[in-house]
RNA sequence: GCCGGAGUGGCGGAAUUGGUAGACGCGUACGACUCAAAAUCGUAUAUCUUUGGGUGUGUGGGUUCAAGUCCCACCUCCGGCACCA
């Protein structure tokens, strides 16, 4: 061991040694050790490991190392999510083969990953673009096809003109492509859909049993967007029914017209009966031209009446008008709305614009009136009054408005509001002007009215089925062939993997590159017969990552994606580390995938991730997101060559609480500070002696063991490190430190800084520190018999006295009252009260 | 608008069940070592101050002997959803 701490030398040495000795190769089971599966989302082989990768893999590695030292048989695997658009786009830009480019990157990244000193079991590595991997992606797809979990449909799809491919709803962020940021347009296309909506309920309900952050669960619930309501049939013309979805069946008597989405299929059917067809068609086309974004941003309530079409309100049996308007969305509910202007803000706006009747049917309960206000509309002016606008309008005026509100509804016999006195109120309450249902609460009425008119109670979801077809080259080929009649058939296992053809010009032009492969066409005809054609789209890469974690368990198996025994031994994953951007994409898709596999009896569990940790983001030193254009990118390789991998790992662990996904700016001086700490740990070796350390230090050491164990367990690496720093500060003040104590200190630090601790440990022991047992604290050393107690007077600290723990109130009172600092405040004054909390506080109230 | 989370020094961030706010690190200042610098080590570092003490955890109230922590109202920021019937 040299006198200087030289990370470059020792880190490489130990990485090689660990690999040679295979100390991180994880057996399927280990005597006396419980299995634990820890996983970090695998990377895209984009070519370069950035600080984010270090954060993503080195932090979970701290936890994996801790758990291994605590006696678990820990699986912490790694692989590459190597199919996909980024790789393909980059390859096209450089004029290379996507495969060559990708595999070159993988080789490069593998070495970079090794330089982190992470305890990956490399023998279990997977690469999703390997035929032996995608063979099983394809097989699962065929299983889903056979069991009606996947289907082909022609629908409006999100199309990215830049990437020349379809995108899933989840990949459209605020109307733009998740990858390239360009505007997404709508297009009619055939694509393969996965029935994720079939599992909408369990995807929400099973969140309950997961040990995840509430924010992640909530985001998923909102994405799935379950709403309970009713389907109500409205008779249109003769014998034709139109279903509408509503959450407010209690307002059915207040329905004064119906509005359809311009895309609603019935409109074309009614062409003959609509007397103003030209006008209607014109409107439909003008809406079709608008982008989804424009349509959502315009708040004006435009619309056209379908003249000649009349609906019957099933409650009142009165005829009502039918309209189309673009504020009604085709994709939600049934694409048709029953309009209740008197009790819905949007309907009120629309009704005022187009002069449609307001029928008042719900009297808000008195409780609502205290802090909320109705929407009041009068004449042509809409003044929407809501809760929480107290700043602008005083309480008096609010009361006046309520007064006016009651005035209007009380003066009206049948609830049909006259022009100029139109009022809307979206609150629930009791029913009026609703025949036999009068007096019922909204809640009761919803059920009763729905049943009375032959409707059904139902749920509706925001979630759409997952479209997985991609018109690109570098992805898993969809294992489907079409017979001469054009009917799809899944490819049987014996012909899987259904290889990605290589005789393809993969430059994207909007059509699928695989269609240009002669080999693929010939292969299909050779196997299936003349006239058979292959599917030419590839799969969304989120399919690959939906099940990859099973393959780590049995990555060489040729007969099945993973042996059942191994799945039972390892799953579910105890803790899954990843980025928050995947909350409504990867995390949702893979939960669906597992549920689908489970429904086919292929896996024994319905959830794969017991725990989930979303990590934060490492920002540039300027507090901005790292980007080449801003010139604030930190290159980890560079930093490692300067301070070593241990310092980089430790700095990232120290930068902020890993269990809270915040944004933490990289401070170049911070790394240096951590490097200084490691150098001091190195130098402390010289103070090690055979004599045990003094008792005070042993006490601190045991407190440190406790704190570090607890903090590492909670992923609060930052405070674990600060405790180790405090202990080092103490140790440095001593002349000598016992060998045993020093070794324990090294063990505590080992998960965080694996190389330096191994090197120092090696000067005492022949076996690896990482195979040693994590230290346990001894209660005996934690018990302090003295305590410095703050003495407060009227709640302010005035003195501190050292007392025996558990001292009685009488004893301490006598002691405190003799203290000069206390006398100064108390003398001549009456003591009203004394509060003494054992070992916590002593407070005198005067 | 609805839902979730967060506001603490110059900076990143600490503070079990309410009980010494600012741990630890960075930065800064001064000192030691040095011909000098770097590195290293030591000391100080919320703020005001008449040196008694006062004030301080986004704002305003409240509960309590005691509030960063609990309650009410609000402001700001971050994330998710949003013409969703």
PDB file of N, CA and C in Angstrom, chain A residues 590-631:
ATOM      1  N   UNK A 590     -45.417  -1.656 -18.359  1.00  0.00           N
ATOM      2  CA  UNK A 590     -44.897  -2.923 -17.851  1.00  0.00           C
ATOM      3  C   UNK A 590     -45.829  -3.492 -16.784  1.00  0.00           C
ATOM      4  N   UNK A 591     -46.525  -2.634 -16.066  1.00  0.00           N
ATOM      5  CA  UNK A 591     -47.528  -3.149 -15.115  1.00  0.00           C
ATOM      6  C   UNK A 591     -48.622  -3.867 -15.889  1.00  0.00           C
ATOM      7  N   UNK A 592     -49.023  -3.268 -17.011  1.00  0.00           N
ATOM      8  CA  UNK A 592     -50.023  -3.913 -17.858  1.00  0.00           C
ATOM      9  C   UNK A 592     -49.499  -5.264 -18.353  1.00  0.00           C
ATOM     10  N   UNK A 593     -48.268  -5.262 -18.833  1.00  0.00           N
ATOM     11  CA  UNK A 593     -47.692  -6.465 -19.429  1.00  0.00           C
ATOM     12  C   UNK A 593     -47.712  -7.627 -18.432  1.00  0.00           C
ATOM     13  N   UNK A 594     -47.322  -7.300 -17.205  1.00  0.00           N
ATOM     14  CA  UNK A 594     -47.284  -8.321 -16.159  1.00  0.00           C
ATOM     15  C   UNK A 594     -48.695  -8.841 -15.882  1.00  0.00           C
ATOM     16  N   UNK A 595     -49.651  -7.945 -15.861  1.00  0.00           N
ATOM     17  CA  UNK A 595     -51.039  -8.360 -15.629  1.00  0.00           C
ATOM     18  C   UNK A 595     -51.542  -9.231 -16.777  1.00  0.00           C
ATOM     19  N   UNK A 596     -51.123  -8.876 -17.987  1.00  0.00           N
ATOM     20  CA  UNK A 596     -51.527  -9.677 -19.144  1.00  0.00           C
ATOM     21  C   UNK A 596     -50.895 -11.065 -19.062  1.00  0.00           C
ATOM     22  N   UNK A 597     -49.596 -11.126 -18.753  1.00  0.00           N
ATOM     23  CA  UNK A 597     -48.929 -12.427 -18.603  1.00  0.00           C
ATOM     24  C   UNK A 597     -49.596 -13.238 -17.496  1.00  0.00           C
ATOM     25  N   UNK A 598     -49.928 -12.537 -16.428  1.00  0.00           N
ATOM     26  CA  UNK A 598     -50.557 -13.196 -15.287  1.00  0.00           C
ATOM     27  C   UNK A 598     -51.914 -13.781 -15.683  1.00  0.00           C
ATOM     28  N   UNK A 599     -52.668 -13.018 -16.479  1.00  0.00           N
ATOM     29  CA  UNK A 599     -54.001 -13.476 -16.881  1.00  0.00           C
ATOM     30  C   UNK A 599     -53.908 -14.718 -17.764  1.00  0.00           C
ATOM     31  N   UNK A 600     -52.749 -14.926 -18.400  1.00  0.00           N
ATOM     32  CA  UNK A 600     -52.564 -16.122 -19.223  1.00  0.00           C
ATOM     33  C   UNK A 600     -51.878 -17.236 -18.431  1.00  0.00           C
ATOM     34  N   UNK A 601     -51.667 -16.980 -17.156  1.00  0.00           N
ATOM     35  CA  UNK A 601     -51.041 -17.986 -16.308  1.00  0.00           C
ATOM     36  C   UNK A 601     -49.554 -18.150 -16.542  1.00  0.00           C
ATOM     37  N   UNK A 602     -48.932 -17.157 -17.131  1.00  0.00           N
ATOM     38  CA  UNK A 602     -47.504 -17.280 -17.445  1.00  0.00           C
ATOM     39  C   UNK A 602     -46.599 -16.805 -16.319  1.00  0.00           C
ATOM     40  N   UNK A 603     -47.118 -15.982 -15.447  1.00  0.00           N
ATOM     41  CA  UNK A 603     -46.356 -15.573 -14.260  1.00  0.00           C
ATOM     42  C   UNK A 603     -47.284 -15.646 -13.048  1.00  0.00           C
ATOM     43  N   UNK A 604     -46.711 -15.907 -11.867  1.00  0.00           N
ATOM     44  CA  UNK A 604     -47.558 -16.134 -10.697  1.00  0.00           C
ATOM     45  C   UNK A 604     -48.047 -14.860 -10.005  1.00  0.00           C
ATOM     46  N   UNK A 605     -47.509 -13.704 -10.383  1.00  0.00           N
ATOM     47  CA  UNK A 605     -47.850 -12.475  -9.654  1.00  0.00           C
ATOM     48  C   UNK A 605     -48.460 -11.464 -10.625  1.00  0.00           C
ATOM     49  N   UNK A 606     -49.168 -10.484 -10.107  1.00  0.00           N
ATOM     50  CA  UNK A 606     -49.804  -9.501 -10.981  1.00  0.00           C
ATOM     51  C   UNK A 606     -49.148  -8.123 -10.913  1.00  0.00           C
ATOM     52  N   UNK A 607     -48.153  -7.993 -10.043  1.00  0.00           N
ATOM     53  CA  UNK A 607     -47.379  -6.760  -9.984  1.00  0.00           C
ATOM     54  C   UNK A 607     -45.905  -7.140  -9.901  1.00  0.00           C
ATOM     55  N   UNK A 608     -45.068  -6.433 -10.656  1.00  0.00           N
ATOM     56  CA  UNK A 608     -43.659  -6.800 -10.687  1.00  0.00           C
ATOM     57  C   UNK A 608     -42.814  -5.985  -9.714  1.00  0.00           C
ATOM     58  N   UNK A 609     -43.260  -4.771  -9.421  1.00  0.00           N
ATOM     59  CA  UNK A 609     -42.399  -3.878  -8.632  1.00  0.00           C
ATOM     60  C   UNK A 609     -43.037  -3.551  -7.296  1.00  0.00           C
ATOM     61  N   UNK A 610     -42.492  -4.169  -6.267  1.00  0.00           N
ATOM     62  CA  UNK A 610     -43.010  -3.939  -4.926  1.00  0.00           C
ATOM     63  C   UNK A 610     -42.730  -2.512  -4.477  1.00  0.00           C
ATOM     64  N   UNK A 611     -41.504  -2.081  -4.727  1.00  0.00           N
ATOM     65  CA  UNK A 611     -41.115  -0.722  -4.362  1.00  0.00           C
ATOM     66  C   UNK A 611     -40.642   0.021  -5.590  1.00  0.00           C
ATOM     67  N   UNK A 612     -40.775   1.317  -5.565  1.00  0.00           N
ATOM     68  CA  UNK A 612     -40.336   2.111  -6.691  1.00  0.00           C
ATOM     69  C   UNK A 612     -39.668   3.369  -6.160  1.00  0.00           C
ATOM     70  N   UNK A 613     -38.517   3.686  -6.723  1.00  0.00           N
ATOM     71  CA  UNK A 613     -37.852   4.917  -6.319  1.00  0.00           C
ATOM     72  C   UNK A 613     -37.595   5.756  -7.555  1.00  0.00           C
ATOM     73  N   UNK A 614     -38.262   6.884  -7.638  1.00  0.00           N
ATOM     74  CA  UNK A 614     -37.976   7.822  -8.727  1.00  0.00           C
ATOM     75  C   UNK A 614     -36.803   8.694  -8.311  1.00  0.00           C
ATOM     76  N   UNK A 615     -35.835   8.769  -9.182  1.00  0.00           N
ATOM     77  CA  UNK A 615     -34.680   9.581  -8.808  1.00  0.00           C
ATOM     78  C   UNK A 615     -34.880  11.007  -9.306  1.00  0.00           C
ATOM     79  N   UNK A 616     -34.050  11.914  -8.779  1.00  0.00           N
ATOM     80  CA  UNK A 616     -34.078  13.307  -9.224  1.00  0.00           C
ATOM     81  C   UNK A 616     -33.169  13.509 -10.426  1.00  0.00           C
ATOM     82  N   UNK A 617     -32.886  14.756 -10.655  1.00  0.00           N
ATOM     83  CA  UNK A 617     -32.122  15.131 -11.838  1.00  0.00           C
ATOM     84  C   UNK A 617     -30.865  15.871 -11.379  1.00  0.00           C
ATOM     85  N   UNK A 618     -29.727  15.554 -12.018  1.00  0.00           N
ATOM     86  CA  UNK A 618     -28.517  16.309 -11.712  1.00  0.00           C
ATOM     87  C   UNK A 618     -28.417  17.451 -12.728  1.00  0.00           C
ATOM     88  N   UNK A 619     -28.414  18.672 -12.233  1.00  0.00           N
ATOM     89  CA  UNK A 619     -28.345  19.840 -13.108  1.00  0.00           C
ATOM     90  C   UNK A 619     -26.892  20.255 -13.305  1.00  0.00           C
ATOM     91  N   UNK A 620     -26.673  21.135 -14.272  1.00  0.00           N
ATOM     92  CA  UNK A 620     -25.349  21.692 -14.479  1.00  0.00           C
ATOM     93  C   UNK A 620     -24.985  22.618 -13.322  1.00  0.00           C
ATOM     94  N   UNK A 621     -23.704  23.010 -13.246  1.00  0.00           N
ATOM     95  CA  UNK A 621     -23.265  23.884 -12.161  1.00  0.00           C
ATOM     96  C   UNK A 621     -24.039  25.205 -12.121  1.00  0.00           C
ATOM     97  N   UNK A 622     -24.635  25.593 -13.257  1.00  0.00           N
ATOM     98  CA  UNK A 622     -25.398  26.849 -13.299  1.00  0.00           C
ATOM     99  C   UNK A 622     -26.843  26.664 -12.856  1.00  0.00           C
ATOM    100  N   UNK A 623     -27.183  25.448 -12.397  1.00  0.00           N
ATOM    101  CA  UNK A 623     -28.552  25.207 -11.955  1.00  0.00           C
ATOM    102  C   UNK A 623     -29.514  24.933 -13.096  1.00  0.00           C
ATOM    103  N   UNK A 624     -29.009  24.887 -14.328  1.00  0.00           N
ATOM    104  CA  UNK A 624     -29.848  24.589 -15.492  1.00  0.00           C
ATOM    105  C   UNK A 624     -29.677  23.120 -15.866  1.00  0.00           C
ATOM    106  N   UNK A 625     -30.660  22.615 -16.589  1.00  0.00           N
ATOM    107  CA  UNK A 625     -30.558  21.257 -17.096  1.00  0.00           C
ATOM    108  C   UNK A 625     -29.316  21.160 -17.985  1.00  0.00           C
ATOM    109  N   UNK A 626     -28.557  20.089 -17.820  1.00  0.00           N
ATOM    110  CA  UNK A 626     -27.342  19.956 -18.629  1.00  0.00           C
ATOM    111  C   UNK A 626     -27.694  19.814 -20.102  1.00  0.00           C
ATOM    112  N   UNK A 627     -27.049  20.608 -20.942  1.00  0.00           N
ATOM    113  CA  UNK A 627     -27.231  20.438 -22.380  1.00  0.00           C
ATOM    114  C   UNK A 627     -26.010  20.992 -23.102  1.00  0.00           C
ATOM    115  N   UNK A 628     -25.711  20.350 -24.212  1.00  0.00           N
ATOM    116  CA  UNK A 628     -24.517  20.746 -24.961  1.00  0.00           C
ATOM    117  C   UNK A 628     -24.574  22.220 -25.343  1.00  0.00           C
ATOM    118  N   UNK A 629     -25.790  22.668 -25.740  1.00  0.00           N
ATOM    119  CA  UNK A 629     -25.886  24.050 -26.204  1.00  0.00           C
ATOM    120  C   UNK A 629     -25.602  25.048 -25.080  1.00  0.00           C
ATOM    121  N   UNK A 630     -25.900  24.654 -23.854  1.00  0.00           N
ATOM    122  CA  UNK A 630     -25.637  25.576 -22.738  1.00  0.00           C
ATOM    123  C   UNK A 630     -24.199  25.448 -22.234  1.00  0.00           C
ATOM    124  N   UNK A 631     -23.510  24.403 -22.710  1.00  0.00           N
ATOM    125  CA  UNK A 631     -22.110  24.233 -22.319  1.00  0.00           C
ATOM    126  C   UNK A 631     -21.943  23.943 -20.846  1.00  0.00           C
TER     127      UNK A 631
END
